[in-house]
Amino acid sequence: MRTFFSEDHRLHFPQAELSGGEFVTPYERPSRIEYVLARLKERRLGEIVAPDAVDMEPVRKLLDPGFLAFLETAYDDWKAAGQGGEVIAAGMPTRRQRHDRIPRNIDGKVEYYCHASETAITGGTWRAAQASMACAQSAQREVANGARAAFALCRPPGHHATYDQYGGYCFLNNAAVVADMFRTNGAGRVAILDIDFHSGNGTQDIFYRCGDVMFASIHGDPLDTYPYFAGFADETGEGEGEGTTINVPFGPGTPYGPWAEALDGMIARIKDWGAEALVVSLGVDAYKDDPISFFKLDSPDFLDAGRRIGRMGLPTVFCMEGGYAIEQVGINTVNVLEGFEDA
C-alpha cells in the first residue's frame, strides 16, 4: 500500500489552543505525523511518495466558494486589520441571530466561518490544508487506477470541516472530496466509514441529503464530547439521503467488544447497500490513553479492525484524521493498515 505524504503539513503549527480554560500546545501537532512515518518505515508497509499538486476544481465543486476564498486570505486579512497573533474565533453565530449575512470585518468573518475556537489559522495553514488535500486526491487516483488501497497521510485532518465552516482542527474535508472524486470517476455508490473517536460532523453535513454517498460513523456520544451538536443515532439523512447516514454513539469507557460489533453492523449495511468504493476516515483516538477521548481500544484492536475492513473487498482510500496519544499514534494507525493488508 502506497502512502502519500507532504512535508508542507509542517507549515500549519498553531502555537496554542484553548483547552480546559488555558492555552496549551495543540494536541493536533506536527509530531503526530512523525510517529506515523517512522512506523510506516519500520514496518515497511509500502512506498512513501509525495502527492501530485492539489487540484482545487473538485474542492470548489463540493465546498462553498466563499468559505474557500475566506480560508485563502484569512491570515493576511487578519494581519492587515492590525491583529497581532494567530487567527482565533472569539465567538460564533448564536440562536435567533442572523446567519444570512457575512460580516465585512475579518473578526466577524472568522466567527461566521468557524465552528470551534480551538482551531487557529496561521500563515501556513492554507498551504498545509491544500497539501493535505493533495495527498487525499493522489491516494484516490492511485485506487481509481487499479490499486486495492492507498493511504493519505493527511495533516491537517478534515472530517470536522463542513461545507462552509472549519473547526475541530480541520479546514478542508479530504474524505468528502475523495468520495466525490470516486463518483466523478463513475462509482454509483460510495461509502465513507469514519472510525475516529469524534463524530465526522463535517462529512455528515456535506452528504446528509445525498442518496449515493453513505456515511457511517462510530464515535463518542455527542452529549458527552465534541462536536456536541451532531452525530446522534436519530440523524439518518434527509430527502434523497434518508437512510444513508448511520451514527452509532457510545458513552465513556466503551471497550472494543461493542465497538467491533458496531463496526460489523456498519460493514454489513455498506455491503448490502452496494457500495462500489470505500473511504475510511482513519482516526485512532479511540485508543485507551488518548488525552481527549474516552474509549478503551488497545493497539491490537486496531489491527483487528483493519482486518474487518479489509474483508469488505472494496477499493479503499484511507484518510488520516485524529489520534493524539502521540507515542502510540504511529503504531495504532499502521496496525489498521496492516490488518487491512492481511485480510
Short mmCIF file of C-alpha atoms in Angstrom, two decimals:
data_model
loop_
_atom_site.label_atom_id
_atom_site.label_comp_id
_atom_site.label_asym_id
_atom_site.label_seq_id
_atom_site.Cartn_x
_atom_site.Cartn_y
_atom_site.Cartn_z
CA MET A 1 0.00 0.00 0.00
CA ARG A 2 1.44 3.36 -1.02
CA THR A 3 1.37 6.31 1.35
CA PHE A 4 1.01 9.85 0.06
CA PHE A 5 2.66 12.44 2.29
CA SER A 6 3.66 16.10 2.03
CA GLU A 7 6.26 17.92 4.11
CA ASP A 8 4.07 21.02 3.78
CA HIS A 9 1.99 19.79 6.72
CA ARG A 10 4.64 21.45 8.94
CA LEU A 11 3.53 24.87 7.71
CA HIS A 12 0.49 24.56 9.98
CA PHE A 13 1.55 24.63 13.62
CA PRO A 14 -0.53 26.94 15.80
CA GLN A 15 1.28 27.83 19.00
CA ALA A 16 -1.70 27.37 21.28
CA GLU A 17 -5.25 26.11 21.62
CA LEU A 18 -7.76 26.85 24.35
CA SER A 19 -8.29 23.70 26.43
CA GLY A 20 -9.57 23.41 29.98
CA GLY A 21 -9.61 27.15 30.43
CA GLU A 22 -5.98 27.69 29.49
CA PHE A 23 -3.82 27.90 26.40
CA VAL A 24 -1.87 24.70 25.70
CA THR A 25 0.23 23.34 22.84
CA PRO A 26 -2.31 21.99 20.33
CA TYR A 27 -3.00 18.27 20.53
CA GLU A 28 -3.04 18.26 16.73
CA ARG A 29 0.66 18.97 16.13
CA PRO A 30 3.31 18.07 13.53
CA SER A 31 4.95 15.39 15.69
CA ARG A 32 1.88 13.18 15.26
CA ILE A 33 2.87 12.64 11.66
CA GLU A 34 6.50 11.89 12.51
CA TYR A 35 5.42 8.90 14.59
CA VAL A 36 3.23 7.59 11.77
CA LEU A 37 6.02 7.99 9.23
CA ALA A 38 8.52 6.23 11.50
CA ARG A 39 6.17 3.29 11.99
CA LEU A 40 5.41 3.03 8.26
CA LYS A 41 9.14 2.79 7.56
CA GLU A 42 9.79 0.37 10.40
CA ARG A 43 7.05 -1.99 9.22
CA ARG A 44 7.91 -1.48 5.52
CA LEU A 45 4.27 -1.17 4.66
CA GLY A 46 4.96 0.32 1.23
CA GLU A 47 6.40 3.22 -0.70
CA ILE A 48 6.01 6.72 0.76
CA VAL A 49 5.67 9.30 -2.00
CA ALA A 50 4.87 12.99 -2.42
CA PRO A 51 1.45 13.81 -3.87
CA ASP A 52 0.74 15.49 -7.17
CA ALA A 53 -0.18 19.17 -6.99
CA VAL A 54 -3.58 19.87 -5.48
CA ASP A 55 -6.48 20.16 -7.92
CA MET A 56 -8.86 22.74 -6.49
CA GLU A 57 -11.59 22.10 -9.06
CA PRO A 58 -13.05 19.06 -7.18
CA VAL A 59 -12.80 21.07 -3.96
CA ARG A 60 -14.63 24.06 -5.41
CA LYS A 61 -17.25 21.71 -6.83
CA LEU A 62 -18.11 20.35 -3.39
CA LEU A 63 -17.45 23.18 -0.90
CA ASP A 64 -18.74 26.74 -0.55
CA PRO A 65 -16.74 29.16 -2.74
CA GLY A 66 -16.98 31.97 -0.19
CA PHE A 67 -15.62 29.69 2.51
CA LEU A 68 -12.67 28.69 0.34
CA ALA A 69 -11.92 32.32 -0.50
CA PHE A 70 -12.01 33.14 3.21
CA LEU A 71 -9.53 30.38 4.09
CA GLU A 72 -7.13 31.51 1.39
CA THR A 73 -6.90 35.10 2.64
CA ALA A 74 -7.89 34.89 6.32
CA TYR A 75 -4.42 35.20 7.80
CA ASP A 76 -3.39 38.09 5.53
CA ASP A 77 -6.69 39.87 6.21
CA TRP A 78 -6.22 39.31 9.95
CA LYS A 79 -2.77 40.88 9.86
CA ALA A 80 -3.89 43.72 7.63
CA ALA A 81 -6.52 44.59 10.25
CA GLY A 82 -3.75 45.02 12.83
CA GLN A 83 -4.31 41.77 14.73
CA GLY A 84 -1.12 40.57 16.41
CA GLY A 85 -1.45 36.82 16.87
CA GLU A 86 -2.95 33.82 15.10
CA VAL A 87 -6.48 33.80 13.74
CA ILE A 88 -8.79 32.59 16.54
CA ALA A 89 -12.55 32.97 16.65
CA ALA A 90 -13.83 34.99 19.58
CA GLY A 91 -17.38 33.69 19.16
CA MET A 92 -19.86 32.07 16.77
CA PRO A 93 -23.34 32.97 15.48
CA THR A 94 -25.90 32.16 18.15
CA ARG A 95 -29.51 31.04 18.15
CA ARG A 96 -32.08 33.51 16.83
CA GLN A 97 -29.42 35.75 15.28
CA ARG A 98 -29.00 36.46 11.58
CA HIS A 99 -26.88 33.86 9.75
CA ASP A 100 -27.60 35.05 6.21
CA ARG A 101 -25.19 38.00 6.06
CA ILE A 102 -21.41 37.67 6.11
CA PRO A 103 -19.65 40.40 8.13
CA ARG A 104 -17.18 42.71 6.38
CA ASN A 105 -14.83 42.85 9.39
CA ILE A 106 -12.30 39.99 9.50
CA ASP A 107 -13.13 39.28 13.16
CA GLY A 108 -16.76 38.75 12.18
CA LYS A 109 -15.82 36.66 9.16
CA VAL A 110 -13.77 34.35 11.36
CA GLU A 111 -16.73 33.90 13.69
CA TYR A 112 -19.02 33.25 10.70
CA TYR A 113 -16.83 30.57 9.13
CA CYS A 114 -15.58 28.85 12.33
CA HIS A 115 -17.48 26.37 14.50
CA ALA A 116 -14.80 25.55 17.11
CA SER A 117 -12.43 28.14 18.53
CA GLU A 118 -9.68 25.67 19.46
CA THR A 119 -8.72 25.73 15.77
CA ALA A 120 -6.35 28.57 14.87
CA ILE A 121 -5.25 29.71 11.41
CA THR A 122 -1.58 30.56 10.89
CA GLY A 123 0.38 31.99 7.99
CA GLY A 124 0.97 28.48 6.62
CA THR A 125 -2.44 26.94 7.25
CA TRP A 126 -3.87 27.39 3.74
CA ARG A 127 -0.85 25.81 2.05
CA ALA A 128 -0.84 22.95 4.55
CA ALA A 129 -4.56 22.33 4.03
CA GLN A 130 -4.05 22.26 0.26
CA ALA A 131 -1.14 19.82 0.67
CA SER A 132 -3.31 17.61 2.86
CA MET A 133 -5.98 17.63 0.17
CA ALA A 134 -3.33 16.84 -2.45
CA CYS A 135 -2.40 13.69 -0.51
CA ALA A 136 -6.03 12.60 -0.43
CA GLN A 137 -6.53 13.27 -4.13
CA SER A 138 -3.38 11.38 -5.11
CA ALA A 139 -4.46 8.41 -2.99
CA GLN A 140 -7.84 8.42 -4.73
CA ARG A 141 -6.21 8.44 -8.16
CA GLU A 142 -3.99 5.54 -7.11
CA VAL A 143 -7.04 3.45 -6.23
CA ALA A 144 -9.11 4.64 -9.20
CA ASN A 145 -6.25 3.43 -11.42
CA GLY A 146 -6.44 -0.09 -10.02
CA ALA A 147 -4.67 -0.27 -6.65
CA ARG A 148 -6.54 -2.14 -3.93
CA ALA A 149 -5.90 0.63 -1.39
CA ALA A 150 -3.85 3.74 -0.65
CA PHE A 151 -3.13 5.78 2.47
CA ALA A 152 -3.34 9.58 2.50
CA LEU A 153 -1.28 10.77 5.47
CA CYS A 154 -3.31 13.95 5.73
CA ARG A 155 -2.47 16.79 8.07
CA PRO A 156 -4.34 18.89 8.94
CA PRO A 157 -7.19 16.39 9.15
CA GLY A 158 -10.53 17.02 7.51
CA HIS A 159 -13.65 15.27 8.78
CA HIS A 160 -14.90 18.11 11.00
CA ALA A 161 -14.81 20.65 8.15
CA THR A 162 -18.30 21.22 6.80
CA TYR A 163 -19.49 22.64 3.50
CA ASP A 164 -18.79 26.15 4.76
CA GLN A 165 -17.09 26.04 8.20
CA TYR A 166 -13.81 24.93 9.75
CA GLY A 167 -13.13 23.63 13.25
CA GLY A 168 -12.00 20.55 15.15
CA TYR A 169 -8.50 21.07 13.67
CA CYS A 170 -10.00 20.67 10.17
CA PHE A 171 -10.17 23.09 7.22
CA LEU A 172 -10.87 21.11 4.02
CA ASN A 173 -12.81 17.87 4.16
CA ASN A 174 -10.41 15.41 2.50
CA ALA A 175 -12.61 12.31 2.82
CA ALA A 176 -15.61 14.08 1.33
CA VAL A 177 -13.68 15.27 -1.72
CA VAL A 178 -12.26 11.77 -2.24
CA ALA A 179 -15.77 10.29 -2.14
CA ASP A 180 -16.98 12.82 -4.69
CA MET A 181 -13.99 12.07 -6.93
CA PHE A 182 -14.99 8.39 -6.91
CA ARG A 183 -18.47 9.47 -8.03
CA THR A 184 -16.96 11.56 -10.81
CA ASN A 185 -14.94 8.51 -11.87
CA GLY A 186 -18.17 6.54 -12.28
CA ALA A 187 -18.84 4.87 -8.92
CA GLY A 188 -22.59 4.67 -8.47
CA ARG A 189 -22.40 4.40 -4.70
CA VAL A 190 -19.56 5.37 -2.36
CA ALA A 191 -19.33 4.69 1.37
CA ILE A 192 -17.41 6.71 3.96
CA LEU A 193 -16.58 4.77 7.13
CA ASP A 194 -15.46 7.07 9.95
CA ILE A 195 -13.73 5.27 12.85
CA ASP A 196 -12.34 8.39 14.51
CA PHE A 197 -13.43 8.82 18.14
CA HIS A 198 -15.20 12.08 17.32
CA SER A 199 -18.21 12.28 15.04
CA GLY A 200 -17.34 13.29 11.49
CA ASN A 201 -19.88 16.08 11.63
CA GLY A 202 -18.41 17.86 8.62
CA THR A 203 -18.66 14.83 6.36
CA GLN A 204 -22.20 14.18 7.55
CA ASP A 205 -23.11 17.79 6.81
CA ILE A 206 -21.85 17.59 3.23
CA PHE A 207 -23.68 14.39 2.27
CA TYR A 208 -26.74 14.47 4.56
CA ARG A 209 -29.16 14.90 1.66
CA CYS A 210 -27.24 12.77 -0.80
CA GLY A 211 -28.51 9.34 -1.85
CA ASP A 212 -25.36 7.93 -3.44
CA VAL A 213 -22.86 8.50 -0.60
CA MET A 214 -23.31 6.56 2.63
CA PHE A 215 -21.73 8.00 5.78
CA ALA A 216 -21.25 5.61 8.71
CA SER A 217 -19.60 6.71 11.96
CA ILE A 218 -18.77 5.13 15.35
CA HIS A 219 -17.93 7.80 17.91
CA GLY A 220 -18.27 9.21 21.39
CA ASP A 221 -21.78 10.28 22.35
CA PRO A 222 -22.12 13.96 21.41
CA LEU A 223 -23.88 14.58 24.70
CA ASP A 224 -20.50 13.88 26.32
CA THR A 225 -17.90 15.06 23.82
CA TYR A 226 -17.09 17.25 20.81
CA PRO A 227 -18.72 18.08 18.41
CA TYR A 228 -21.71 18.01 20.83
CA PHE A 229 -24.36 19.02 18.28
CA ALA A 230 -24.07 16.31 15.61
CA GLY A 231 -23.66 12.55 15.49
CA PHE A 232 -26.80 11.36 17.29
CA ALA A 233 -28.31 8.00 16.38
CA ASP A 234 -31.52 9.57 15.09
CA GLU A 235 -29.63 11.57 12.45
CA THR A 236 -30.14 9.30 9.44
CA GLY A 237 -30.24 11.66 6.45
CA GLU A 238 -32.90 13.72 4.73
CA GLY A 239 -34.66 13.66 1.37
CA GLU A 240 -32.76 11.52 -1.12
CA GLY A 241 -30.25 10.87 1.66
CA GLU A 242 -32.71 9.34 4.09
CA GLY A 243 -31.14 6.15 5.45
CA THR A 244 -27.65 6.86 4.13
CA THR A 245 -26.31 8.37 7.37
CA ILE A 246 -25.52 5.91 10.17
CA ASN A 247 -24.41 7.13 13.58
CA VAL A 248 -23.51 4.79 16.45
CA PRO A 249 -22.54 6.84 19.51
CA PHE A 250 -21.11 5.26 22.68
CA GLY A 251 -20.53 6.63 26.16
CA PRO A 252 -17.38 6.88 28.29
CA GLY A 253 -15.36 3.72 28.88
CA THR A 254 -16.59 1.80 25.82
CA PRO A 255 -14.29 -1.21 25.15
CA TYR A 256 -13.53 -2.94 21.87
CA GLY A 257 -16.30 -5.57 22.09
CA PRO A 258 -19.32 -3.33 21.47
CA TRP A 259 -17.24 -1.05 19.25
CA ALA A 260 -16.34 -4.01 16.99
CA GLU A 261 -19.93 -5.19 16.97
CA ALA A 262 -20.99 -1.74 15.74
CA LEU A 263 -18.25 -1.84 13.10
CA ASP A 264 -19.51 -5.19 11.84
CA GLY A 265 -23.03 -3.79 11.65
CA MET A 266 -21.86 -0.86 9.57
CA ILE A 267 -19.82 -3.09 7.29
CA ALA A 268 -22.91 -5.23 6.68
CA ARG A 269 -25.01 -2.14 5.91
CA ILE A 270 -22.39 -0.81 3.50
CA LYS A 271 -22.13 -4.14 1.66
CA ASP A 272 -25.91 -4.62 1.49
CA TRP A 273 -26.28 -1.08 0.15
CA GLY A 274 -23.95 -1.92 -2.73
CA ALA A 275 -21.04 0.44 -2.23
CA GLU A 276 -18.50 0.32 -5.07
CA ALA A 277 -15.73 2.24 -3.30
CA LEU A 278 -14.81 2.94 0.31
CA VAL A 279 -13.24 5.96 2.03
CA VAL A 280 -12.04 5.40 5.61
CA SER A 281 -11.67 8.39 7.89
CA LEU A 282 -8.82 6.85 9.85
CA GLY A 283 -8.72 8.38 13.30
CA VAL A 284 -7.11 6.35 16.08
CA ASP A 285 -8.21 8.47 19.03
CA ALA A 286 -10.48 5.66 20.22
CA TYR A 287 -7.25 4.42 21.87
CA LYS A 288 -7.47 3.89 25.63
CA ASP A 289 -4.84 6.51 26.54
CA ASP A 290 -5.82 9.26 24.13
CA PRO A 291 -5.80 12.55 26.06
CA ILE A 292 -9.01 13.99 24.61
CA SER A 293 -11.14 10.84 24.19
CA PHE A 294 -12.80 8.24 26.40
CA PHE A 295 -12.97 4.87 24.59
CA LYS A 296 -10.82 1.92 25.69
CA LEU A 297 -9.50 0.34 22.50
CA ASP A 298 -5.99 -1.13 22.72
CA SER A 299 -3.38 -1.31 19.96
CA PRO A 300 -4.17 -4.92 18.89
CA ASP A 301 -7.80 -3.89 18.45
CA PHE A 302 -6.84 -1.57 15.62
CA LEU A 303 -5.16 -4.49 13.85
CA ASP A 304 -8.37 -6.50 14.12
CA ALA A 305 -10.47 -3.55 12.95
CA GLY A 306 -8.27 -3.26 9.87
CA ARG A 307 -8.85 -6.93 9.06
CA ARG A 308 -12.60 -6.49 9.31
CA ILE A 309 -12.49 -3.53 6.94
CA GLY A 310 -10.17 -5.37 4.56
CA ARG A 311 -12.55 -8.32 4.27
CA MET A 312 -15.08 -5.98 2.63
CA GLY A 313 -13.04 -6.29 -0.56
CA LEU A 314 -13.72 -2.74 -1.73
CA PRO A 315 -11.30 -0.31 -3.39
CA THR A 316 -10.30 1.75 -0.37
CA VAL A 317 -8.71 5.12 0.40
CA PHE A 318 -7.61 5.79 3.98
CA CYS A 319 -7.50 9.46 5.01
CA MET A 320 -5.70 10.27 8.25
CA GLU A 321 -7.84 12.03 10.84
CA GLY A 322 -7.30 12.19 14.63
CA GLY A 323 -5.22 10.40 17.25
CA TYR A 324 -3.45 12.34 19.98
CA ALA A 325 -1.66 9.78 22.14
CA ILE A 326 1.48 10.86 20.34
CA GLU A 327 3.79 7.94 21.03
CA GLN A 328 1.13 5.37 20.06
CA VAL A 329 -0.43 7.13 17.08
CA GLY A 330 2.00 5.52 14.63
CA ILE A 331 1.53 2.00 15.99
CA ASN A 332 -2.26 2.26 16.03
CA THR A 333 -2.52 3.83 12.58
CA VAL A 334 -0.23 1.31 10.92
CA ASN A 335 -2.00 -1.54 12.74
CA VAL A 336 -5.20 -0.65 10.90
CA LEU A 337 -3.38 -0.60 7.57
CA GLU A 338 -1.53 -3.87 8.23
CA GLY A 339 -4.74 -5.54 9.35
CA PHE A 340 -6.36 -4.41 6.11
CA GLU A 341 -3.45 -5.79 4.07
CA ASP A 342 -3.61 -9.13 5.90
CA ALA A 343 -7.35 -9.64 5.43
#
